[in-house]
XYZ file of C-alpha atoms in Angstrom:
687
model
C -15.048 14.296 0.037
C -13.846 12.138 2.514
C -15.515 9.838 5.029
C -16.743 6.303 6.980
C -19.013 4.485 4.992
C -20.590 0.838 5.600
C -16.955 -1.206 5.244
C -14.685 1.566 3.637
C -13.051 4.334 5.159
C -11.562 6.948 4.194
C -8.741 9.203 6.488
C -9.012 12.369 5.438
C -7.587 15.770 6.854
C -9.023 17.748 9.412
C -7.539 21.019 8.122
C -10.373 21.625 6.149
C -12.623 18.722 6.994
C -15.374 21.317 8.441
C -15.873 22.354 3.944
C -17.629 19.229 3.109
C -21.315 19.433 2.332
C -23.908 17.567 3.650
C -24.610 13.877 2.741
C -27.266 12.912 -0.181
C -30.593 11.423 1.776
C -29.344 12.084 5.151
C -29.310 16.036 5.892
C -26.653 16.614 7.835
C -23.284 18.228 6.850
C -20.014 15.949 7.856
C -16.720 15.311 6.213
C -17.589 11.152 7.197
C -19.693 11.596 3.776
C -19.580 9.668 0.600
C -16.891 8.889 -1.982
C -15.626 7.076 -4.451
C -13.269 3.662 -4.091
C -11.071 1.396 -6.174
C -13.030 -1.530 -5.373
C -14.692 -2.246 -8.426
C -17.026 0.184 -10.425
C -16.354 3.694 -8.966
C -19.431 4.543 -6.410
C -20.092 5.880 -2.836
C -18.327 3.954 0.174
C -21.269 3.036 1.476
C -22.450 0.863 -1.094
C -19.113 -1.287 -1.041
C -19.190 -4.474 0.894
C -15.704 -4.670 1.080
C -13.263 -3.724 3.671
C -11.245 -0.715 1.957
C -9.691 2.667 3.889
C -8.221 5.647 1.594
C -6.010 8.298 2.816
C -6.484 11.567 0.639
C -3.930 14.112 0.157
C -4.955 15.819 3.317
C -4.008 12.785 5.431
C -0.945 12.376 3.661
C 0.375 15.803 4.543
C -0.708 16.152 7.928
C 1.632 13.168 8.857
C 4.340 14.942 7.423
C 5.995 11.228 6.358
C 9.705 10.440 5.716
C 9.404 7.274 4.317
C 6.116 5.278 2.686
C 5.864 3.364 5.845
C 4.523 6.528 7.995
C 1.435 6.842 5.706
C -0.199 3.645 7.436
C -0.154 4.030 10.859
C -3.427 4.881 11.531
C -4.749 1.460 9.201
C -5.911 -1.325 11.419
C -4.700 -4.310 10.104
C -1.809 -2.932 8.465
C 1.721 -3.448 9.157
C 4.711 -2.125 7.963
C 7.898 -5.111 7.952
C 11.673 -4.782 8.234
C 12.611 -1.204 9.070
C 12.556 2.431 8.916
C 15.435 2.299 6.370
C 14.687 3.573 3.091
C 15.573 0.439 1.787
C 13.930 -1.888 4.121
C 9.882 -1.923 4.298
C 7.438 -4.373 3.112
C 3.601 -4.756 3.811
C 1.738 -7.244 6.119
C -1.879 -6.656 5.929
C -4.016 -9.461 8.382
C -0.843 -11.139 9.389
C 0.664 -11.868 5.277
C 4.003 -10.505 5.015
C 7.210 -11.743 6.426
C 10.748 -10.100 6.967
C 12.389 -12.496 5.065
C 10.830 -12.342 1.683
C 8.788 -9.511 -0.446
C 5.245 -9.423 -0.273
C 4.144 -8.449 -3.683
C 3.283 -11.914 -4.475
C 0.719 -12.136 -1.605
C -0.083 -8.786 -1.593
C -0.488 -6.542 -4.814
C 1.277 -3.153 -4.723
C 0.159 -0.853 -7.561
C 1.167 2.719 -8.802
C -1.509 4.410 -11.001
C -2.219 0.718 -12.294
C 1.191 -0.391 -12.853
C 1.729 -3.471 -10.491
C 5.230 -2.961 -8.481
C 7.118 -5.908 -7.703
C 10.263 -6.628 -6.442
C 12.524 -9.332 -4.117
C 16.199 -9.260 -2.865
C 17.405 -10.875 0.262
C 17.385 -8.654 2.953
C 15.390 -5.320 1.159
C 12.246 -4.337 1.086
C 9.664 -4.301 -1.994
C 8.887 -1.027 -2.428
C 11.077 1.734 -3.084
C 9.158 5.360 -3.356
C 8.832 8.657 -1.795
C 4.989 9.855 0.174
C 5.349 13.196 -2.024
C 4.801 11.236 -5.062
C 1.207 10.474 -4.283
C -1.631 12.079 -4.129
C -4.026 8.877 -2.691
C -3.734 5.877 -1.357
C -6.127 2.704 -1.302
C -6.230 -0.342 1.003
C -8.088 -3.150 -0.051
C -7.737 -5.348 2.904
C -8.499 -9.824 1.958
C -8.066 -12.087 -1.108
C -11.647 -10.608 -2.453
C -9.612 -8.019 -4.266
C -7.949 -10.750 -6.582
C -10.896 -10.444 -8.420
C -10.033 -7.462 -10.580
C -6.454 -6.751 -9.431
C -4.616 -10.498 -9.984
C -4.880 -13.904 -7.873
C -3.105 -14.728 -5.201
C -3.955 -11.143 -3.047
C -4.016 -13.524 0.235
C -3.670 -10.320 2.123
C -4.885 -7.764 -0.276
C -4.130 -4.995 -2.118
C -2.615 -1.496 -2.152
C -3.185 1.135 -4.590
C -0.908 4.073 -5.025
C -2.340 7.479 -7.128
C 0.154 10.129 -7.906
C -0.110 13.555 -8.319
C -2.198 15.257 -10.932
C -2.146 18.897 -12.627
C -5.868 19.084 -12.098
C -5.644 19.297 -8.364
C -3.421 22.404 -8.164
C -4.707 24.368 -10.636
C -8.564 25.691 -9.727
C -10.815 26.896 -12.439
C -9.585 29.508 -14.646
C -6.029 29.029 -13.537
C -3.707 28.462 -15.910
C -0.323 27.904 -13.727
C 0.597 27.066 -10.337
C 3.962 25.924 -8.050
C 4.297 24.872 -5.078
C 7.837 24.769 -3.157
C 7.442 22.923 0.070
C 10.463 21.981 2.671
C 10.313 19.697 6.128
C 12.793 19.535 9.134
C 12.653 16.579 11.166
C 15.224 16.759 13.848
C 15.998 12.497 14.701
C 17.859 12.708 12.638
C 18.644 16.220 10.927
C 15.800 15.046 8.409
C 15.737 17.453 5.232
C 13.121 17.597 2.603
C 12.592 20.102 -0.537
C 10.105 19.686 -3.164
C 8.692 21.516 -6.050
C 5.628 21.203 -7.936
C 5.004 22.661 -11.313
C 1.460 22.696 -12.782
C 0.542 24.240 -16.404
C -2.762 24.221 -18.146
C -2.342 24.940 -22.044
C -5.799 24.793 -22.303
C -8.830 23.753 -21.122
C -8.017 20.250 -22.578
C -4.690 19.365 -21.649
C -2.129 19.989 -18.403
C 1.076 19.354 -17.300
C 2.628 18.326 -13.729
C 6.151 18.349 -12.976
C 7.266 17.043 -9.457
C 10.916 16.993 -8.017
C 11.686 16.358 -4.507
C 15.226 15.828 -2.732
C 15.201 13.971 0.879
C 17.871 13.487 3.564
C 18.207 11.256 6.949
C 20.446 10.935 9.219
C 21.211 7.719 11.260
C 17.624 8.173 13.922
C 18.214 7.349 17.440
C 15.628 5.301 19.387
C 14.340 5.750 22.829
C 17.141 4.663 24.591
C 19.342 6.645 22.865
C 20.963 4.387 20.410
C 21.813 5.111 17.172
C 20.358 2.667 14.667
C 23.525 2.103 11.779
C 22.652 2.194 8.437
C 19.121 4.187 8.621
C 20.614 7.130 6.910
C 19.958 7.874 3.283
C 19.711 10.696 0.892
C 16.908 10.213 -1.579
C 15.820 11.813 -4.981
C 12.432 11.363 -7.126
C 10.263 12.843 -9.294
C 7.480 12.998 -11.730
C 6.119 14.192 -14.863
C 2.538 14.109 -15.996
C 0.757 14.868 -18.807
C -3.086 14.300 -19.156
C -5.211 15.709 -22.225
C -9.159 15.445 -21.847
C -11.099 14.992 -25.891
C -14.300 14.274 -27.111
C -17.847 14.674 -26.049
C -18.004 17.198 -23.022
C -14.147 16.022 -22.572
C -15.127 12.919 -21.086
C -12.163 10.962 -22.589
C -8.899 11.220 -20.399
C -5.271 10.255 -21.874
C -2.349 10.058 -19.493
C 1.255 9.572 -19.920
C 3.734 9.672 -16.669
C 6.979 8.732 -15.863
C 8.131 8.335 -12.376
C 11.505 8.076 -11.141
C 12.905 7.655 -7.090
C 16.818 6.938 -6.847
C 19.002 6.747 -3.385
C 22.447 5.906 -3.612
C 24.250 5.129 -0.287
C 27.652 4.197 0.436
C 28.179 1.904 3.400
C 24.601 1.118 3.655
C 23.674 -1.487 6.047
C 23.557 -5.137 4.097
C 20.145 -5.729 5.957
C 17.751 -3.512 5.611
C 15.712 -5.133 7.228
C 16.819 -4.996 10.441
C 20.588 -4.607 11.974
C 21.819 -8.524 11.653
C 25.682 -8.299 11.410
C 26.252 -8.700 7.607
C 28.348 -5.686 7.648
C 27.621 -2.785 5.574
C 27.677 -2.564 1.483
C 27.359 0.447 -1.292
C 23.643 0.606 -2.327
C 22.609 2.398 -5.400
C 18.633 1.725 -5.906
C 16.649 3.234 -8.683
C 12.518 2.739 -9.207
C 11.376 4.049 -12.373
C 7.476 3.654 -13.890
C 6.181 4.559 -17.416
C 2.385 4.471 -17.376
C 0.221 5.307 -20.516
C -3.666 5.188 -19.486
C -7.202 6.284 -21.393
C -10.576 6.233 -20.016
C -13.940 6.846 -21.550
C -16.573 6.460 -19.348
C -19.329 7.306 -22.467
C -21.971 8.437 -19.884
C -24.422 8.799 -22.329
C -24.108 4.937 -23.466
C -24.842 2.375 -20.767
C -22.740 -0.493 -22.686
C -19.772 1.402 -22.748
C -16.983 2.879 -19.840
C -13.706 1.867 -21.106
C -9.960 2.081 -19.075
C -7.118 0.400 -20.394
C -3.781 0.922 -18.925
C 0.111 0.242 -20.636
C 2.765 0.510 -17.631
C 6.452 -0.740 -17.405
C 7.325 -1.267 -13.953
C 11.578 -1.116 -13.662
C 13.520 -1.731 -10.081
C 17.099 -1.909 -10.488
C 19.982 -2.229 -7.434
C 23.926 -2.375 -7.940
C 25.561 -3.119 -4.635
C 29.528 -3.459 -4.233
C 32.351 -2.657 -1.688
C 31.104 -4.822 0.687
C 32.633 -4.738 3.941
C 32.173 -8.600 4.237
C 33.619 -9.454 1.172
C 36.872 -10.393 2.729
C 35.569 -12.800 5.147
C 33.289 -14.761 2.984
C 33.135 -16.489 -0.622
C 29.097 -16.014 -0.403
C 27.670 -14.753 -3.271
C 25.390 -12.504 -0.726
C 28.642 -9.858 -0.558
C 30.082 -9.887 -3.954
C 29.696 -7.097 -6.497
C 26.266 -7.658 -8.213
C 23.077 -6.198 -9.917
C 19.500 -7.264 -9.482
C 16.282 -5.894 -11.405
C 12.735 -6.543 -12.004
C 11.329 -5.439 -15.151
C 7.602 -5.721 -15.756
C 5.674 -4.862 -18.607
C 1.841 -5.438 -18.204
C -1.573 -4.322 -19.940
C -5.026 -4.042 -18.929
C -8.093 -3.705 -20.232
C -11.873 -3.489 -18.963
C -15.299 -2.291 -19.695
C -18.391 -1.854 -17.544
C -21.801 -2.428 -18.872
C -25.039 -0.843 -17.268
C -28.171 -1.686 -16.981
C -31.262 -0.346 -14.862
C -34.816 -1.175 -14.298
C -37.694 -0.053 -12.159
C -35.580 -1.061 -8.858
C -32.707 -2.141 -9.805
C -29.155 -1.291 -10.879
C -26.516 -3.708 -12.208
C -22.999 -3.318 -13.458
C -21.020 -5.873 -15.582
C -17.240 -5.296 -15.663
C -15.327 -7.584 -17.664
C -11.405 -7.087 -18.419
C -8.087 -9.302 -19.473
C -4.717 -8.463 -18.169
C -1.414 -9.251 -19.614
C 1.955 -9.025 -18.018
C 5.791 -10.136 -18.440
C 8.065 -10.405 -15.840
C 11.402 -10.198 -16.118
C 14.087 -11.246 -13.398
C 17.637 -10.829 -13.722
C 20.945 -11.159 -11.416
C 24.566 -11.164 -11.901
C 27.403 -11.018 -9.263
C 30.908 -11.107 -9.646
C 30.563 -14.864 -10.079
C 28.148 -14.864 -12.787
C 24.465 -15.913 -12.300
C 23.244 -15.983 -8.730
C 21.865 -19.198 -7.045
C 19.693 -17.797 -4.738
C 18.344 -15.057 -6.714
C 17.513 -16.977 -10.269
C 17.041 -15.164 -13.734
C 13.857 -16.217 -15.473
C 10.698 -14.564 -16.598
C 7.252 -14.462 -15.484
C 3.906 -14.525 -18.207
C 0.705 -13.549 -16.877
C -2.382 -13.752 -18.629
C -5.551 -13.104 -16.615
C -9.490 -12.337 -17.299
C -12.028 -11.313 -15.126
C -15.468 -10.394 -14.549
C -17.555 -9.095 -11.906
C -20.898 -8.060 -11.488
C -22.568 -5.567 -9.045
C -26.447 -6.018 -8.819
C -28.137 -2.799 -6.327
C -31.892 -3.987 -5.045
C -34.141 -1.144 -4.308
C -30.712 1.039 -3.136
C -30.824 -1.623 -0.190
C -29.126 -4.715 -1.252
C -26.005 -5.489 -2.938
C -24.451 -8.403 -4.504
C -20.976 -8.962 -6.100
C -20.602 -11.845 -7.408
C -16.786 -12.088 -9.131
C -14.388 -14.418 -10.297
C -11.071 -14.631 -12.070
C -8.623 -17.250 -13.974
C -4.916 -16.345 -14.181
C -3.098 -18.534 -16.873
C 0.601 -18.078 -15.949
C 4.242 -19.259 -17.359
C 7.536 -19.111 -15.109
C 10.357 -19.757 -17.544
C 14.053 -20.259 -15.896
C 17.206 -18.678 -17.540
C 19.098 -21.565 -19.301
C 21.858 -21.640 -16.898
C 19.686 -23.360 -13.794
C 20.156 -26.774 -13.586
C 17.775 -29.163 -13.894
C 14.827 -26.442 -14.222
C 12.688 -26.634 -16.590
C 9.352 -23.688 -17.693
C 6.432 -24.263 -15.206
C 2.778 -23.589 -16.004
C -0.330 -23.485 -14.289
C -4.191 -21.620 -13.531
C -4.607 -19.809 -10.914
C -8.678 -19.427 -10.081
C -10.100 -16.616 -7.830
C -14.002 -16.657 -7.515
C -16.288 -14.594 -4.521
C -19.631 -13.735 -3.193
C -20.076 -10.324 -1.367
C -22.993 -9.047 -0.073
C -24.208 -6.208 1.685
C -27.906 -5.057 3.020
C -28.533 -1.551 4.086
C -31.321 -1.269 6.736
C -31.707 2.312 6.748
C -29.555 5.196 6.927
C -27.998 4.142 10.092
C -27.363 0.481 9.866
C -25.938 -2.065 7.819
C -24.777 -5.466 7.366
C -22.458 -6.958 4.704
C -20.465 -10.059 4.530
C -18.453 -12.138 1.551
C -16.657 -15.570 1.060
C -13.450 -15.620 -1.502
C -10.715 -18.372 -2.770
C -8.109 -17.276 -4.089
C -4.709 -19.152 -5.054
C -1.559 -18.246 -5.041
C 1.331 -19.473 -7.761
C 4.630 -20.113 -6.849
C 7.308 -17.606 -7.570
C 10.754 -17.490 -10.024
C 12.337 -17.615 -6.924
C 10.407 -20.389 -4.881
C 10.555 -22.307 -8.434
C 14.114 -21.628 -9.531
C 16.333 -21.014 -6.446
C 19.171 -23.199 -5.561
C 22.240 -23.287 -3.542
C 25.179 -25.387 -3.124
C 26.667 -27.191 -0.081
C 26.123 -25.398 3.207
C 26.972 -26.341 6.860
C 22.737 -26.945 7.335
C 22.488 -28.422 3.793
C 25.572 -30.315 2.949
C 23.897 -31.818 -0.027
C 22.739 -28.626 -1.224
C 19.385 -27.470 -2.260
C 17.847 -27.735 -5.721
C 15.223 -26.363 -7.740
C 11.738 -26.981 -6.534
C 10.112 -27.716 -9.104
C 6.411 -29.645 -7.955
C 5.254 -26.800 -5.991
C 1.875 -26.733 -5.426
C -0.226 -23.210 -5.660
C -0.999 -21.627 -2.387
C -4.892 -21.059 -1.562
C -6.714 -19.267 0.159
C -10.268 -19.498 1.459
C -11.739 -16.556 2.724
C -14.898 -15.335 5.129
C -16.207 -11.847 6.345
C -19.045 -10.048 8.277
C -19.686 -7.427 9.414
C -22.109 -4.164 10.373
C -21.408 -0.367 10.077
C -23.371 2.371 12.127
C -23.846 5.762 10.467
C -25.495 8.652 13.130
C -26.039 12.286 12.761
C -26.248 15.039 14.885
C -25.390 13.179 17.342
C -23.835 15.918 20.521
C -24.492 18.807 17.780
C -25.701 20.053 14.750
C -24.523 18.190 11.514
C -22.290 16.568 13.221
C -21.803 12.698 12.357
C -20.643 9.315 14.339
C -19.201 6.471 12.258
C -18.271 2.881 12.813
C -17.736 0.071 11.146
C -16.623 -3.669 12.513
C -15.183 -6.588 10.377
C -14.520 -10.180 11.738
C -12.721 -12.770 9.267
C -11.736 -15.788 9.544
C -8.864 -16.894 6.424
C -7.682 -20.458 5.961
C -4.350 -21.466 4.034
C -3.398 -24.179 2.466
C -0.105 -25.687 1.252
C 2.043 -23.039 2.384
C 5.261 -22.803 0.974
C 8.413 -22.165 3.079
C 12.265 -23.490 3.007
C 12.907 -26.788 3.634
C 13.540 -28.019 6.808
C 15.044 -31.141 6.110
C 18.475 -30.310 7.096
C 21.572 -31.941 7.548
C 20.764 -34.735 4.502
C 24.128 -35.438 2.596
C 22.068 -35.484 -0.659
C 20.470 -32.497 -2.325
C 16.846 -31.498 -1.121
C 14.451 -28.937 -2.803
C 15.142 -25.371 -2.159
C 11.339 -24.855 -0.912
C 8.705 -27.220 -0.262
C 4.937 -27.193 0.965
C 4.604 -28.045 4.142
C 2.171 -25.878 6.039
C -1.238 -25.061 6.942
C -2.470 -21.893 8.618
C -5.400 -19.966 10.153
C -5.553 -16.131 10.279
C -8.553 -15.036 11.939
C -9.559 -11.632 13.833
C -11.323 -8.390 14.357
C -11.120 -4.747 12.566
C -12.991 -2.143 14.042
C -12.545 1.531 12.620
C -14.605 4.638 13.414
C -14.606 8.460 12.736
C -16.588 11.719 14.455
C -16.587 14.767 12.416
C -17.786 18.265 13.636
C -16.993 22.201 13.119
C -14.658 22.059 15.703
C -13.914 18.324 16.850
C -12.816 15.167 15.063
C -11.661 11.649 16.363
C -10.744 8.399 15.159
C -10.163 4.772 16.140
C -8.397 2.387 14.578
C -8.413 -1.204 16.122
C -7.331 -4.635 15.322
C -6.673 -7.938 16.849
C -5.265 -10.428 14.963
C -4.488 -14.660 15.944
C -2.819 -17.375 13.527
C -1.618 -20.391 13.643
C 0.306 -23.122 12.070
C -2.929 -25.943 12.152
C -0.115 -28.830 11.613
C 1.816 -28.081 14.679
C -0.723 -25.155 16.404
C 2.904 -22.781 16.938
C 1.881 -19.178 16.637
C 2.627 -17.990 12.995
C 5.663 -15.380 13.369
C 3.706 -13.326 10.502
C 0.848 -11.850 13.383
C 0.964 -8.299 14.268
C 0.740 -7.328 17.736
C -2.559 -6.330 19.112
C -2.908 -2.208 17.909
C -5.066 1.004 19.067
C -4.823 4.098 17.170
C -6.729 6.759 18.413
C -6.998 10.889 17.202
C -8.260 13.400 18.974
C -8.368 16.913 17.792
C -10.182 20.270 17.708
C -10.272 23.196 15.036
C -10.519 27.000 14.640
C -12.231 27.283 11.257
C -12.340 31.050 11.574
C -8.498 31.112 12.089
C -7.951 27.878 9.427
C -5.965 25.670 12.676
C -6.400 22.679 13.651
C -4.198 20.627 16.197
C -4.500 17.512 18.239
C -3.162 14.255 19.942
C -2.408 11.003 17.949
C -1.749 7.484 20.273
C -0.647 4.149 19.024
C -0.763 1.338 21.475
C 0.059 -2.131 21.297
C -0.229 -5.374 23.780
C 3.159 -7.581 24.320
C 3.326 -10.358 21.935
C 5.693 -13.602 22.097
C 6.504 -14.050 18.330
C 7.512 -11.701 15.376
C 9.748 -11.301 12.439
C 12.893 -11.994 14.550
C 13.977 -14.195 17.619
C 14.294 -11.601 19.939
C 10.587 -12.257 21.428
C 8.582 -11.395 23.218
C 8.065 -8.010 22.484
C 6.553 -5.922 25.198
C 3.876 -3.519 24.572
C 3.899 0.205 24.457
C 1.852 3.265 24.361
C 4.004 6.094 21.870
C 2.504 9.588 21.382
C 2.259 12.080 18.728
C 0.880 16.180 19.550
C 0.305 18.034 16.101
C -1.153 21.378 15.006
C -1.692 22.465 11.384
C -2.305 26.290 9.949
C -3.451 26.108 6.457
C -5.504 29.215 5.388
C -7.450 28.924 1.869
C -8.368 32.445 2.167
C -7.161 36.186 2.423
C -3.142 37.432 2.265
C -1.882 33.973 3.780
C -3.743 31.808 1.304
C -1.448 29.161 0.215
C 0.413 29.050 2.800
C 0.747 25.757 4.740
C 2.374 25.214 8.103
C 2.536 22.035 10.064
C 4.174 20.927 13.341
C 4.196 17.698 15.713
C 6.245 16.185 18.185
C 6.193 12.420 17.784
C 6.663 9.889 20.593
C 6.703 12.689 23.311
C 8.009 10.934 26.099
C 10.952 8.940 23.839
C 9.029 5.605 24.358
C 11.541 2.633 23.396
C 9.764 0.327 21.742
C 9.567 -2.404 18.722
C 6.887 -3.157 16.333
C 6.992 -7.135 16.701
C 7.188 -7.472 12.836
C 10.212 -4.982 12.212
C 13.732 -5.915 12.554
C 14.948 -2.478 14.839
C 13.566 -0.372 17.567
C 11.344 2.456 16.684
C 12.417 6.579 16.334
C 12.380 8.216 19.396
C 11.194 11.876 20.236
C 11.147 13.626 16.687
C 9.904 17.285 16.209
C 8.860 18.037 12.723
C 7.895 20.995 10.701
C 6.650 21.299 7.427
C 6.392 25.040 5.534
C 4.720 25.132 1.856
C 3.774 28.137 -0.215
C 1.445 27.550 -3.378
C 1.411 30.078 -6.093
C -0.991 30.393 -9.030
C -1.670 32.831 -11.932
């Protein structure tokens, strides 16, 4: 099911939304129903005192996304940093995340529990294809640090890959889905095949392969964005086996691969900046072995274990700037992040007459290698090294009388960062990061809930921040040395909000739900490049110089009825450097996203309009500001029959940016795409 709850919102697909069942204890059928989210113990969203948005498979399909960034257009407080180039996208949550560096040190991104991390100059941080995923969860705010890792100043994004069981109905042993997609800006083509097979009622396998091609897109001006074309290949293989009493225990093994080979690609994937072109191959691989044992008859056992390997490898050569510059930036080279990780957690359950209590304890271990070589050897600005972390966490969830929920938690991460021996003057660095929190929610009745939280987290410096160095330049005549005395960044975050839920508003069995969240985040010891320029002696590459405050409000809402639906997502965020009073250039413009639509259930047809409105803003990711406000309008229609001779077919059509508006997200390095026609056709066969 999909739905909007007290402080978690599910953005679900509209095609089959009318099929949802009644919400327990509310007596009305609506798609805004209770769902399970990844914010701790599996539970309904209405009982989760944290800002969470979940995007399900149908909603992903409806967006007809070309890049990962297309998935997040309707989520408040979440922006894509960089560009629409396939190698130039990173994330920004509530003003955390910038154009110049990857954001996984401040925003944790995971795929099926495997943490993804990549950082390279003028590159994005996450490389993948939307066709690999069936679900995306966004947990906003540093309270997520307890379960996922200290330093999640902005929040957490969890991707869940497709599974064979979602394509096989009871009694079916096999299924194949063929899918193709076309978009007119510019001649974008997708070819996708999914095969699912069940050997028996315990074991199943899924294979997925995708080929995607995209030309250089045009903006609303008709301007072609150079280097925005790409070709990518992606695939997923997953084996799932159930065993034990009632087949409750589950073990999964999966392998995921994404690859892009681009000749004469724009060197700066995050925006057109005059760095010329380069040949660049990107390969991202993820291997995951997981185990789950919910042990429903044993309140002391609910075990989850996860082992993973994440490997992102970039090879670049033949830079067009190579003849004009001796900088290592433009030399042939290879850049790699490779992370081995393991996580183990168990939940203990205790219940009484008027209460339920869930205590989760766990540990997480990771070992990350950062590798880089160029024609001239080690890369000073991309230092090699290893990052070893060992974390322990405890989170308790106490529910009293089905009204009051309290969630205290704490996490400690012990880190050791060891530089390559070739780095002059560098030595291993060790530190500890703590992340305590307390969240609460009170449900007055089925209509009104209040919630709030207090969370503290600490982000340890990365290998790049500690050990980067560079020789003499015009800006730094004495050069820049490793930054061995950096303090960890800290965040103290406060949130409060309310949720409203109404049933039978305009017609029988309809639903209207609204959630409003206000937050204030005080950040101290922020790490930035050294502002002390022009000195004849070497200075540290990075320093702690800034204090900042970021605060704002998010509003999410949804309406569902048999023949109509609608969604609203609004965010207004402010951010200042409290030392200088200047606006932070990572703050997104105030935005409002609306969806209004209708459906004809007898014809399996849904249709509607989407609009995104952004206010003008003075600052942004580049010096091109001020950035004008804009309004972008889309139309869409989906036909997805579930019964009859046409069952298994999907036909989706949309026109994005109908009026060919010229616009730029203030956190992007390029203007957005102009008018784009999209068409998707899919057919599933099963037996």
